[in-house]
Amino acid sequence: MTLVSEEFPDEVPLRAEEITIPADVTPERVPTHIVDYSEAEQSDEQLFQEISKANVICIVYSVNNKKSIDKVTSHWIPLINDRTDKDSRVPLILVGNKSDLVEHSSMETILPIMNQYSEIETCVECSAKNLKNISELFYYAQKAVLHPTGPLYCPEEKEIKPACAKALTRIFKVSDLDNDGILNDNELNFFQRTCFNTPLAPQALEDVKNVVRKNMTDGVRDNGLTLKGFLFLHTLFIQRGRHETTWTVLRRFGYDDDLELTQEYLFPPLKIPPDCTTELNHNAYLFLQSVFDKHDKDRDCALSPDELKDLFRVFPYMPWGPDVNSTVCTSDQGWITYQGYLSQWTLTTYLDVQRCLEYLGYLGYSIICEQESQAAAITVTRDKKIDLQKKQTQRNVFCCNVFGASGSGKSGFLQAFLGRNLVVSHLHLLWFTFTFIHLLHEVFPDSEFLSDADLCCDVVCLVYDISNPSSFEFCADIFKRYFMDSKTPCMVIAAKSDLHEVKQHYSQSPLEFCKRHKIPPPQSFTCNTADAPNKDIYTKLTTMAMYPPKISPTQYVHISGC
């Protein structure tokens, strides 16, 4: 904190020191470093250095000296503004000193100045001689730093700023648990308890709504608070000098002083040891189910484009592009179904858990579920080597990498996993197709060598086209180079089995190759049927992933349909 003033001989000087605001003035005890500047003692260069470091600046004038008051606007404010960035102005506090020498107030003269300069937070008249309002001075100075007006409110327009309105709109939408556009009494109480650790009494709730009713016609609907009413209340708090109320709400929902969600909120620490994977736990799925349900307005168990857009309105960007519809289960209209929606979340958690944490942060998981952070939604599985040693697994999500030469039928194989045949799939190239239990990954190697990511999976699927005599050679080469000596189980898929089978240009037939290397015989497959493709192959792949060679199966896993 920097105090600037002219030198007045009868003034009690303030020195740089560590002070704490008395508890009876404010509940917050914040160490405050004070730098006192006087034109008679310090140089301009020293002043400029202190201005650049200050979080708040107090401009001290004498209430009984008109020249001193005039210098606030003619010298001090222009000087400070010239040394600070326009978009991040330091808050100013006007301090009228020597109030013990006059019987009148200077506020009539100061108010026009406060209206002219938005960076002025407040004005305090005090007496350094008898210590009148000195504690209040430092209280308001600290408040200007901890709960600044600038990011929240535009005094010229007399309304909250767009960034503040955007943040509060997200908070409203997260708090609107049934997505009906209003905060009912239960939702208001949950919001109050979340932000201030105490519910509102029934009469207090009615008083809040009555204030809104008296000031706007559409602030209350069906006895609940609308978004307009919610924004009006925060505007009223700020106009009445209760910035700390709005800041408490914003910070509880993860916002920093620039009204951006903090990195600490979006990306809480999560330790993931090597050879471990990440999955959503039961509570996370329940939360995501509630989010789906409140946006599925027509109750058709699918999200239309408008419903999906509404769901992601609390995000700063649209996280799912149109390609998602090609990789998850969709309805007859091409809309993402409930299972497809959860599958996409499963995939994101498995492949990019940091992105999943970010998404859950936007949705307000930690707030709605009353958790310390969204890291509580994640289960980190144990090392896969321990699963092999114990001959059992605790994992629920498995990855299958699908290899095959160009045109071998990989894309059709992946689309069939979603119950799509050639007629409905349009054979879009895709990377992932999955349900809860099994994730299929089509590999497109960028070079003749496979990366570690290409090799990291629970089961391998080698697809060849029975009608192409050169197709199997690619599969055999991939197996011998990368998987022959690995512990990863492999399956060979004889795709396009509805076509005439030709002899493969390879030293061994696919069946002989499989026998020699002790892998299951080739599995016939086609998606060129009028009916939904058979899913037995996917069931076998899942079983192989769950119970690799060193694990004896104790049960047969069934993959439910889409």
Coordinates of C-alpha atoms in Angstrom, one line a residue:
M1 CA 0.0 0.0 0.0
T2 CA 1.4 3.4 -1.0
L3 CA 0.2 6.7 0.7
V4 CA 1.0 9.9 -1.3
S5 CA 0.5 13.3 0.2
E6 CA 1.9 16.8 0.5
E7 CA 3.9 17.6 3.6
F8 CA 1.9 19.1 6.4
P9 CA 3.9 20.1 9.6
D10 CA 1.2 19.4 12.1
E11 CA 0.4 15.9 10.6
V12 CA 1.4 12.7 12.4
P13 CA 3.6 10.9 9.9
L14 CA 2.9 7.3 8.9
R15 CA 5.9 5.0 8.5
A16 CA 6.4 1.8 6.6
E17 CA 5.4 -1.1 8.9
E18 CA 3.5 -4.3 9.2
I19 CA 0.0 -3.7 10.5
T20 CA -3.1 -5.8 11.1
I21 CA -6.7 -4.4 11.0
P22 CA -8.3 -4.8 14.4
A23 CA -10.7 -7.7 14.6
D24 CA -13.7 -5.5 15.5
V25 CA -13.4 -3.7 12.2
T26 CA -12.9 -6.7 9.8
P27 CA -12.7 -10.5 10.3
E28 CA -9.8 -10.7 7.9
R29 CA -6.4 -10.2 9.3
V30 CA -4.1 -9.3 6.4
P31 CA -0.5 -8.2 6.9
T32 CA -0.2 -4.9 5.0
H33 CA 3.1 -3.2 4.0
I34 CA 2.7 0.6 4.0
V35 CA 4.9 3.0 2.2
D36 CA 4.5 6.6 3.1
Y37 CA 5.6 9.1 0.4
S38 CA 6.0 12.9 0.9
E39 CA 7.1 15.3 -1.9
A40 CA 9.5 17.0 0.6
E41 CA 11.4 13.8 1.4
Q42 CA 11.4 11.4 -1.6
S43 CA 12.2 11.8 -5.3
D44 CA 9.8 11.3 -8.2
E45 CA 11.8 8.2 -9.2
Q46 CA 11.2 6.7 -5.8
L47 CA 7.5 7.4 -6.1
F48 CA 7.3 5.8 -9.5
Q49 CA 8.9 2.7 -8.2
E50 CA 6.5 2.4 -5.4
I51 CA 3.5 3.0 -7.6
S52 CA 4.6 0.2 -9.9
K53 CA 4.6 -2.2 -6.8
A54 CA 1.5 -1.0 -5.1
N55 CA -1.7 -3.0 -4.8
V56 CA -3.7 0.0 -3.6
I57 CA -2.8 3.7 -3.4
C58 CA -4.2 6.1 -0.8
I59 CA -4.1 9.8 -1.9
V60 CA -4.1 11.9 1.3
Y61 CA -5.4 15.5 1.1
S62 CA -6.2 18.0 3.8
V63 CA -9.9 18.7 4.4
N64 CA -9.1 22.3 5.4
N65 CA -6.9 23.1 2.4
K66 CA -8.6 23.7 -1.0
K67 CA -5.3 23.6 -2.9
S68 CA -4.7 20.2 -1.4
I69 CA -8.1 19.0 -2.6
D70 CA -7.6 20.4 -6.1
K71 CA -4.2 18.7 -6.4
V72 CA -5.9 15.3 -6.2
T73 CA -7.3 15.7 -9.7
S74 CA -4.7 18.1 -11.2
H75 CA -1.6 16.2 -10.1
W76 CA -1.9 12.9 -8.2
I77 CA -4.5 11.0 -10.2
P78 CA -3.0 11.9 -13.6
L79 CA 0.4 11.0 -12.4
I80 CA -0.7 7.6 -11.1
N81 CA -2.7 6.8 -14.2
D82 CA 0.3 7.7 -16.4
R83 CA 2.3 5.1 -14.5
T84 CA -0.2 2.3 -14.6
D85 CA -1.8 0.2 -17.4
K86 CA -5.3 1.3 -18.3
D87 CA -6.7 -2.2 -18.2
S88 CA -5.3 -2.9 -14.8
R89 CA -5.5 0.3 -12.9
V90 CA -4.5 0.3 -9.2
P91 CA -7.5 1.0 -6.9
L92 CA -7.3 4.4 -5.3
I93 CA -8.6 5.5 -1.8
L94 CA -9.1 9.2 -1.2
V95 CA -8.2 10.1 2.4
G96 CA -9.3 13.4 3.8
N97 CA -7.0 14.1 6.8
K98 CA -7.2 16.7 9.6
S99 CA -10.9 16.2 10.1
D100 CA -10.3 17.3 13.7
L101 CA -9.6 20.9 12.5
V102 CA -13.0 21.5 10.7
E103 CA -16.6 21.0 11.6
H104 CA -17.8 20.4 8.0
S105 CA -17.2 17.5 5.6
S106 CA -15.3 17.6 2.3
M107 CA -17.5 14.9 0.8
E108 CA -19.6 17.4 -1.2
T109 CA -16.5 18.4 -3.1
I110 CA -15.1 14.9 -3.3
L111 CA -18.2 13.0 -4.6
P112 CA -17.9 14.5 -8.2
I113 CA -14.3 13.4 -8.3
M114 CA -15.3 9.9 -7.3
N115 CA -17.9 9.8 -10.0
Q116 CA -15.3 11.0 -12.6
Y117 CA -12.7 8.4 -11.8
S118 CA -13.8 4.8 -11.7
E119 CA -10.6 3.6 -10.1
I120 CA -11.5 5.5 -6.9
E121 CA -12.9 2.9 -4.6
T122 CA -14.0 5.1 -1.7
C123 CA -13.2 8.2 0.4
V124 CA -12.5 8.2 4.1
E125 CA -12.2 11.3 6.3
C126 CA -9.9 10.8 9.3
S127 CA -7.6 12.5 11.8
A128 CA -4.1 11.2 12.2
K129 CA -3.9 13.3 15.3
N130 CA -6.6 11.7 17.3
L131 CA -6.7 8.4 15.2
K132 CA -10.3 8.9 14.1
N133 CA -11.2 6.5 11.3
I134 CA -7.6 5.3 10.9
S135 CA -8.6 1.7 11.2
E136 CA -11.4 2.2 8.8
L137 CA -8.9 3.7 6.3
F138 CA -6.8 0.6 6.3
Y139 CA -9.9 -1.6 6.2
Y140 CA -11.2 0.0 3.0
A141 CA -7.7 -0.1 1.5
Q142 CA -7.4 -3.8 2.1
K143 CA -10.9 -4.3 0.9
A144 CA -10.0 -2.6 -2.4
V145 CA -7.3 -5.2 -2.9
L146 CA -9.1 -8.3 -1.6
H147 CA -12.5 -7.3 -3.1
P148 CA -11.9 -4.8 -5.9
T149 CA -14.7 -3.1 -7.6
G150 CA -13.0 -2.7 -11.0
P151 CA -13.4 -6.2 -12.4
L152 CA -17.0 -6.4 -11.3
Y153 CA -18.8 -3.1 -11.9
C154 CA -18.9 -0.2 -14.4
P155 CA -19.9 2.9 -12.5
E156 CA -20.6 4.9 -15.7
E157 CA -23.1 2.3 -16.9
K158 CA -24.2 1.4 -13.4
E159 CA -24.2 -2.3 -14.2
I160 CA -21.9 -5.3 -13.7
K161 CA -19.2 -5.8 -16.4
P162 CA -19.6 -8.5 -19.1
A163 CA -16.9 -10.8 -17.6
C164 CA -18.6 -10.7 -14.2
A165 CA -22.0 -11.3 -15.7
K166 CA -20.5 -14.3 -17.7
A167 CA -19.0 -15.8 -14.5
L168 CA -22.2 -15.3 -12.5
T169 CA -24.2 -16.8 -15.3
R170 CA -22.1 -20.0 -15.2
I171 CA -22.5 -20.1 -11.4
F172 CA -26.3 -19.7 -11.7
K173 CA -26.4 -22.5 -14.3
V174 CA -24.3 -24.8 -12.2
S175 CA -26.5 -24.1 -9.2
D176 CA -29.7 -24.6 -11.1
L177 CA -29.8 -28.4 -10.4
D178 CA -32.9 -29.2 -12.3
N179 CA -32.1 -26.8 -15.2
D180 CA -35.6 -25.1 -15.1
G181 CA -34.2 -21.6 -15.3
I182 CA -34.9 -20.6 -11.7
L183 CA -33.3 -21.2 -8.3
N184 CA -35.9 -22.6 -6.1
D185 CA -35.7 -22.5 -2.3
N186 CA -33.7 -25.7 -2.0
E187 CA -31.3 -24.6 -4.7
L188 CA -30.9 -21.2 -3.1
N189 CA -30.2 -22.8 0.3
F190 CA -27.6 -25.2 -1.2
F191 CA -26.0 -22.2 -2.9
Q192 CA -26.0 -20.2 0.3
R193 CA -24.6 -23.1 2.3
T194 CA -21.9 -23.7 -0.4
C195 CA -20.7 -20.2 -0.5
F196 CA -21.3 -19.0 3.1
N197 CA -21.5 -22.2 5.1
T198 CA -25.0 -21.4 6.4
P199 CA -28.5 -21.7 5.0
L200 CA -31.0 -18.9 4.8
A201 CA -34.0 -18.8 7.1
P202 CA -37.3 -19.1 5.3
Q203 CA -38.1 -15.4 6.0
A204 CA -34.7 -14.3 4.8
L205 CA -35.3 -16.2 1.6
E206 CA -38.7 -14.4 1.1
D207 CA -37.0 -11.0 2.0
V208 CA -34.4 -11.6 -0.8
K209 CA -37.1 -12.4 -3.4
N210 CA -39.2 -9.5 -2.3
V211 CA -36.3 -7.1 -2.9
V212 CA -36.0 -8.5 -6.4
R213 CA -39.8 -8.3 -7.0
K214 CA -39.9 -4.6 -6.0
N215 CA -37.1 -3.7 -8.5
M216 CA -37.8 -5.8 -11.6
T217 CA -40.7 -7.7 -13.1
D218 CA -39.0 -10.8 -14.3
G219 CA -36.5 -11.4 -11.4
V220 CA -38.8 -13.9 -9.7
R221 CA -40.8 -16.6 -11.4
D222 CA -42.8 -19.5 -9.9
N223 CA -41.4 -18.3 -6.5
G224 CA -37.9 -18.9 -7.7
L225 CA -35.0 -16.5 -8.6
T226 CA -34.4 -16.1 -12.3
L227 CA -31.0 -15.4 -13.8
K228 CA -31.9 -11.7 -14.2
G229 CA -32.9 -11.6 -10.5
F230 CA -29.6 -13.3 -9.6
L231 CA -27.6 -10.8 -11.5
F232 CA -29.6 -7.9 -10.1
L233 CA -28.9 -9.1 -6.5
H234 CA -25.1 -9.0 -7.2
T235 CA -25.4 -5.6 -8.8
L236 CA -27.2 -4.4 -5.7
F237 CA -24.5 -5.9 -3.4
I238 CA -21.8 -4.1 -5.3
Q239 CA -23.7 -0.8 -5.4
R240 CA -24.1 -0.9 -1.7
G241 CA -20.4 -1.6 -1.1
R242 CA -20.8 -5.3 -0.4
H243 CA -18.3 -6.4 -3.0
E244 CA -17.0 -9.1 -0.6
T245 CA -20.3 -11.0 -1.1
T246 CA -19.9 -11.3 -4.8
W247 CA -16.2 -12.1 -4.5
T248 CA -16.9 -14.8 -2.0
V249 CA -19.3 -16.4 -4.5
L250 CA -16.8 -16.0 -7.4
R251 CA -13.9 -17.5 -5.5
R252 CA -15.9 -20.4 -4.2
F253 CA -16.7 -21.3 -7.8
G254 CA -13.0 -21.2 -8.8
Y255 CA -12.5 -17.6 -10.2
D256 CA -9.4 -15.4 -9.7
D257 CA -9.2 -11.6 -9.6
D258 CA -9.3 -11.5 -13.4
L259 CA -12.5 -13.5 -13.4
E260 CA -10.8 -16.5 -15.0
L261 CA -11.1 -20.0 -13.5
T262 CA -7.8 -20.7 -11.7
Q263 CA -5.4 -23.5 -12.8
E264 CA -5.6 -24.8 -9.2
Y265 CA -9.4 -25.2 -9.6
L266 CA -9.4 -26.7 -13.1
F267 CA -6.3 -29.0 -12.6
P268 CA -6.1 -30.3 -9.1
P269 CA -3.1 -32.5 -8.3
L270 CA -3.5 -36.2 -9.2
K271 CA -0.7 -38.7 -8.9
I272 CA -0.7 -41.4 -11.6
P273 CA 2.1 -44.0 -11.2
P274 CA 3.5 -45.7 -14.3
D275 CA 1.5 -48.6 -15.8
C276 CA -1.7 -47.3 -14.1
T277 CA -4.8 -46.1 -15.8
T278 CA -7.5 -43.6 -14.8
E279 CA -11.3 -44.3 -14.6
L280 CA -14.3 -42.4 -13.3
N281 CA -15.7 -43.8 -10.1
H282 CA -19.3 -44.5 -9.2
N283 CA -20.0 -41.0 -7.7
A284 CA -18.6 -39.4 -10.9
Y285 CA -20.9 -41.4 -13.1
L286 CA -23.9 -40.5 -10.8
F287 CA -23.0 -36.8 -11.2
L288 CA -22.7 -37.1 -15.0
Q289 CA -26.0 -39.0 -15.1
S290 CA -27.6 -36.1 -13.2
V291 CA -26.1 -33.6 -15.7
F292 CA -27.4 -35.6 -18.6
D293 CA -30.9 -36.0 -17.1
K294 CA -31.3 -32.3 -16.4
H295 CA -30.5 -31.4 -20.0
D296 CA -32.5 -34.2 -21.7
K297 CA -35.6 -32.1 -21.7
D298 CA -37.7 -34.4 -23.9
R299 CA -36.7 -37.5 -21.9
D300 CA -35.7 -39.5 -25.1
C301 CA -32.4 -40.7 -23.5
A302 CA -30.5 -38.8 -26.2
L303 CA -29.1 -35.3 -26.4
S304 CA -30.2 -33.2 -29.4
P305 CA -27.8 -30.6 -30.7
D306 CA -29.6 -27.9 -28.8
E307 CA -29.6 -29.9 -25.6
L308 CA -25.9 -30.7 -26.0
K309 CA -25.1 -27.0 -26.6
D310 CA -27.1 -26.1 -23.5
L311 CA -25.2 -28.7 -21.4
F312 CA -21.9 -27.2 -22.5
R313 CA -23.0 -23.6 -22.0
V314 CA -20.9 -23.5 -18.7
F315 CA -17.8 -24.2 -20.8
P316 CA -15.7 -21.5 -22.4
Y317 CA -15.7 -23.5 -25.6
M318 CA -17.5 -26.5 -27.2
P319 CA -15.5 -29.5 -26.0
W320 CA -17.2 -32.1 -28.3
G321 CA -17.1 -31.7 -32.1
P322 CA -19.2 -33.5 -34.7
D323 CA -16.7 -36.3 -34.9
V324 CA -17.9 -37.6 -31.4
N325 CA -21.1 -38.8 -33.0
S326 CA -19.1 -41.2 -35.2
T327 CA -17.4 -42.8 -32.2
V328 CA -20.2 -43.3 -29.7
C329 CA -23.7 -44.8 -29.7
T330 CA -26.3 -42.5 -31.3
S331 CA -30.0 -42.5 -31.7
D332 CA -31.8 -42.9 -35.1
Q333 CA -31.6 -39.1 -35.5
G334 CA -27.8 -39.3 -35.0
W335 CA -28.0 -37.8 -31.5
I336 CA -25.7 -38.9 -28.7
T337 CA -27.4 -41.4 -26.4
Y338 CA -27.0 -41.8 -22.7
Q339 CA -24.6 -44.7 -23.1
G340 CA -22.7 -42.8 -25.8
Y341 CA -22.5 -39.7 -23.5
L342 CA -21.0 -41.7 -20.7
S343 CA -18.7 -43.6 -23.1
Q344 CA -17.2 -40.3 -24.3
W345 CA -16.5 -39.3 -20.7
T346 CA -15.0 -42.8 -20.1
L347 CA -12.7 -42.3 -23.1
T348 CA -11.6 -38.8 -22.0
T349 CA -10.8 -40.0 -18.5
Y350 CA -8.8 -43.0 -19.9
L351 CA -6.8 -41.0 -22.5
D352 CA -6.5 -37.5 -21.0
V353 CA -7.4 -37.3 -17.4
Q354 CA -6.3 -33.7 -17.1
R355 CA -8.8 -32.8 -19.7
C356 CA -11.5 -34.7 -17.8
L357 CA -10.6 -32.8 -14.6
E358 CA -11.0 -29.6 -16.5
Y359 CA -14.4 -30.5 -17.9
L360 CA -15.6 -31.6 -14.5
G361 CA -14.4 -28.3 -13.1
Y362 CA -16.5 -26.4 -15.7
L363 CA -19.5 -28.5 -14.6
G364 CA -18.9 -27.7 -11.0
Y365 CA -18.4 -31.3 -9.8
S366 CA -16.5 -30.5 -6.6
I367 CA -19.2 -27.9 -5.6
I368 CA -22.3 -30.0 -6.4
C369 CA -20.8 -33.2 -5.0
E370 CA -19.2 -31.3 -2.0
Q371 CA -15.8 -32.6 -2.7
E372 CA -12.4 -30.9 -2.2
S373 CA -11.7 -31.1 -5.9
Q374 CA -12.8 -33.0 -9.0
A375 CA -9.8 -35.3 -8.4
A376 CA -12.2 -37.1 -6.1
A377 CA -14.1 -38.3 -9.2
I378 CA -11.1 -40.3 -10.5
T379 CA -9.9 -43.8 -9.6
V380 CA -6.3 -44.6 -10.4
T381 CA -6.0 -48.3 -11.1
R382 CA -3.2 -50.4 -9.7
D383 CA -0.2 -51.4 -11.7
K384 CA -1.0 -53.9 -14.5
K385 CA 1.9 -56.1 -13.3
I386 CA 0.1 -56.6 -10.0
D387 CA -3.0 -57.7 -11.8
L388 CA -1.0 -60.4 -13.6
Q389 CA 0.6 -61.5 -10.3
K390 CA -2.7 -61.7 -8.5
K391 CA -4.5 -63.3 -11.5
Q392 CA -7.3 -60.8 -11.2
T393 CA -8.1 -57.2 -12.3
Q394 CA -9.9 -54.3 -10.6
R395 CA -10.1 -52.3 -13.8
N396 CA -13.3 -51.6 -15.7
V397 CA -11.9 -50.0 -18.9
F398 CA -9.7 -51.8 -21.4
C399 CA -8.0 -50.7 -24.6
C400 CA -7.8 -52.7 -27.8
N401 CA -5.6 -51.4 -30.6
V402 CA -6.8 -52.4 -34.0
F403 CA -4.1 -52.9 -36.8
G404 CA -4.6 -53.7 -40.4
A405 CA -3.6 -52.7 -43.9
S406 CA -5.4 -49.9 -45.7
G407 CA -8.8 -51.1 -46.9
S408 CA -8.8 -54.2 -44.7
G409 CA -12.1 -53.2 -43.0
K410 CA -10.8 -51.7 -39.7
S411 CA -13.3 -48.8 -39.8
G412 CA -16.2 -51.1 -40.5
F413 CA -15.1 -53.3 -37.6
L414 CA -15.1 -50.4 -35.3
Q415 CA -18.5 -49.1 -36.5
A416 CA -20.0 -52.5 -36.0
F417 CA -19.0 -52.3 -32.3
L418 CA -21.7 -49.6 -32.1
G419 CA -24.2 -51.8 -33.9
R420 CA -23.8 -50.0 -37.3
N421 CA -23.7 -51.9 -40.6
L422 CA -22.4 -50.5 -43.9
V423 CA -25.7 -49.0 -44.7
V424 CA -25.8 -46.6 -41.7
S425 CA -22.1 -46.1 -40.8
H426 CA -20.9 -44.3 -43.9
L427 CA -17.5 -45.6 -42.9
H428 CA -16.1 -42.4 -41.4
L429 CA -12.4 -42.8 -40.5
L430 CA -12.2 -42.7 -36.7
W431 CA -9.8 -43.2 -33.9
F432 CA -11.9 -44.6 -31.1
T433 CA -15.1 -46.6 -30.7
F434 CA -16.1 -47.8 -27.3
T435 CA -18.6 -48.7 -24.6
F436 CA -18.1 -48.8 -20.9
I437 CA -16.0 -51.9 -20.7
H438 CA -14.0 -51.9 -23.9
L439 CA -12.2 -49.2 -25.9
L440 CA -11.2 -49.9 -29.5
H441 CA -8.4 -47.8 -31.0
E442 CA -7.8 -47.8 -34.7
V443 CA -4.0 -47.3 -35.3
F444 CA -2.8 -45.2 -38.2
P445 CA 1.0 -45.4 -37.9
D446 CA 2.8 -42.2 -39.1
S447 CA 5.8 -44.2 -40.1
E448 CA 6.9 -47.9 -40.5
F449 CA 7.7 -48.0 -36.8
L450 CA 5.0 -48.1 -34.1
S451 CA 5.2 -45.7 -31.1
D452 CA 5.0 -46.7 -27.5
A453 CA 1.4 -45.4 -27.5
D454 CA 0.5 -47.7 -30.4
L455 CA 1.9 -50.7 -28.4
C456 CA 0.3 -49.8 -25.1
C457 CA -2.9 -51.7 -24.9
D458 CA -4.7 -54.6 -23.2
V459 CA -5.4 -56.6 -26.3
V460 CA -4.4 -56.4 -30.0
C461 CA -6.8 -56.9 -33.0
L462 CA -5.2 -57.7 -36.4
V463 CA -7.6 -57.2 -39.2
Y464 CA -7.1 -58.5 -42.8
D465 CA -9.4 -58.6 -45.9
I466 CA -10.1 -62.2 -47.0
S467 CA -10.7 -61.0 -50.6
N468 CA -7.3 -59.2 -50.8
P469 CA -4.4 -61.7 -51.2
S470 CA -1.9 -59.1 -49.9
S471 CA -3.8 -58.1 -46.8
F472 CA -2.7 -60.7 -44.2
E473 CA 1.0 -60.0 -44.7
F474 CA 0.7 -56.7 -43.0
C475 CA -0.9 -58.3 -39.9
A476 CA 1.8 -61.1 -39.8
D477 CA 4.5 -58.5 -40.0
I478 CA 3.1 -56.3 -37.2
F479 CA 2.6 -59.4 -35.0
K480 CA 6.2 -60.7 -35.5
R481 CA 7.8 -57.3 -35.1
Y482 CA 6.0 -56.1 -32.0
F483 CA 3.8 -58.7 -30.3
M484 CA 5.2 -62.1 -30.8
D485 CA 7.3 -61.9 -27.6
S486 CA 5.0 -59.6 -25.6
K487 CA 2.4 -60.6 -23.0
T488 CA -0.4 -58.7 -24.9
P489 CA -3.1 -61.2 -26.2
C490 CA -3.8 -61.0 -29.9
M491 CA -6.8 -61.9 -32.1
V492 CA -6.9 -62.1 -35.9
I493 CA -10.0 -60.9 -37.7
A494 CA -10.9 -62.3 -41.1
A495 CA -12.9 -59.3 -42.3
K496 CA -15.3 -59.0 -45.2
S497 CA -16.3 -62.6 -44.8
D498 CA -19.3 -62.1 -47.1
L499 CA -16.9 -61.9 -50.0
H500 CA -15.1 -64.7 -51.8
E501 CA -12.0 -65.8 -49.9
V502 CA -8.7 -65.8 -51.8
K503 CA -5.4 -67.4 -50.9
Q504 CA -3.1 -65.0 -49.1
H505 CA 0.3 -64.2 -50.6
Y506 CA 2.1 -65.2 -47.5
S507 CA 4.3 -68.2 -46.6
Q508 CA 1.6 -69.6 -44.3
S509 CA -2.2 -69.4 -44.3
P510 CA -3.8 -67.2 -41.6
L511 CA -5.0 -70.4 -39.8
E512 CA -1.5 -72.0 -39.9
F513 CA 0.1 -68.8 -38.7
C514 CA -2.3 -68.6 -35.7
K515 CA -1.6 -72.3 -34.8
R516 CA 2.1 -71.8 -35.0
H517 CA 2.1 -68.7 -32.7
K518 CA -0.5 -70.2 -30.3
I519 CA -3.1 -67.5 -30.8
P520 CA -6.9 -68.1 -31.4
P521 CA -7.9 -69.0 -35.0
P522 CA -9.0 -66.1 -37.3
Q523 CA -12.5 -64.9 -36.5
S524 CA -14.8 -64.3 -39.5
F525 CA -16.5 -60.9 -39.6
T526 CA -18.6 -58.8 -41.9
C527 CA -20.7 -55.7 -41.4
N528 CA -22.3 -55.9 -44.8
T529 CA -25.5 -57.2 -43.5
A530 CA -29.0 -55.9 -43.2
D531 CA -29.1 -56.8 -39.5
A532 CA -26.9 -55.3 -36.7
P533 CA -23.5 -57.0 -36.8
N534 CA -22.8 -59.9 -34.4
K535 CA -21.0 -58.8 -31.2
D536 CA -19.5 -62.1 -30.1
I537 CA -16.1 -61.1 -31.3
Y538 CA -16.1 -58.0 -29.1
T539 CA -17.1 -60.2 -26.1
K540 CA -14.1 -62.4 -26.8
L541 CA -11.8 -59.4 -27.1
T542 CA -13.0 -58.1 -23.7
T543 CA -12.5 -61.5 -22.1
M544 CA -8.9 -61.7 -23.5
A545 CA -8.2 -58.2 -22.2
M546 CA -9.6 -59.0 -18.7
Y547 CA -7.9 -62.4 -18.5
P548 CA -4.6 -62.4 -20.4
P549 CA -2.6 -65.6 -20.7
K550 CA -1.4 -65.6 -17.2
I551 CA -4.9 -65.0 -15.8
S552 CA -7.4 -67.8 -15.8
P553 CA -10.9 -66.6 -16.5
T554 CA -13.4 -67.2 -13.8
Q555 CA -16.3 -65.6 -15.6
Y556 CA -17.5 -64.8 -19.1
V557 CA -17.9 -61.1 -19.7
H558 CA -21.0 -59.9 -21.6
I559 CA -21.0 -56.6 -23.5
S560 CA -24.4 -55.0 -23.4
G561 CA -25.8 -53.5 -26.6
C562 CA -26.0 -49.9 -27.5

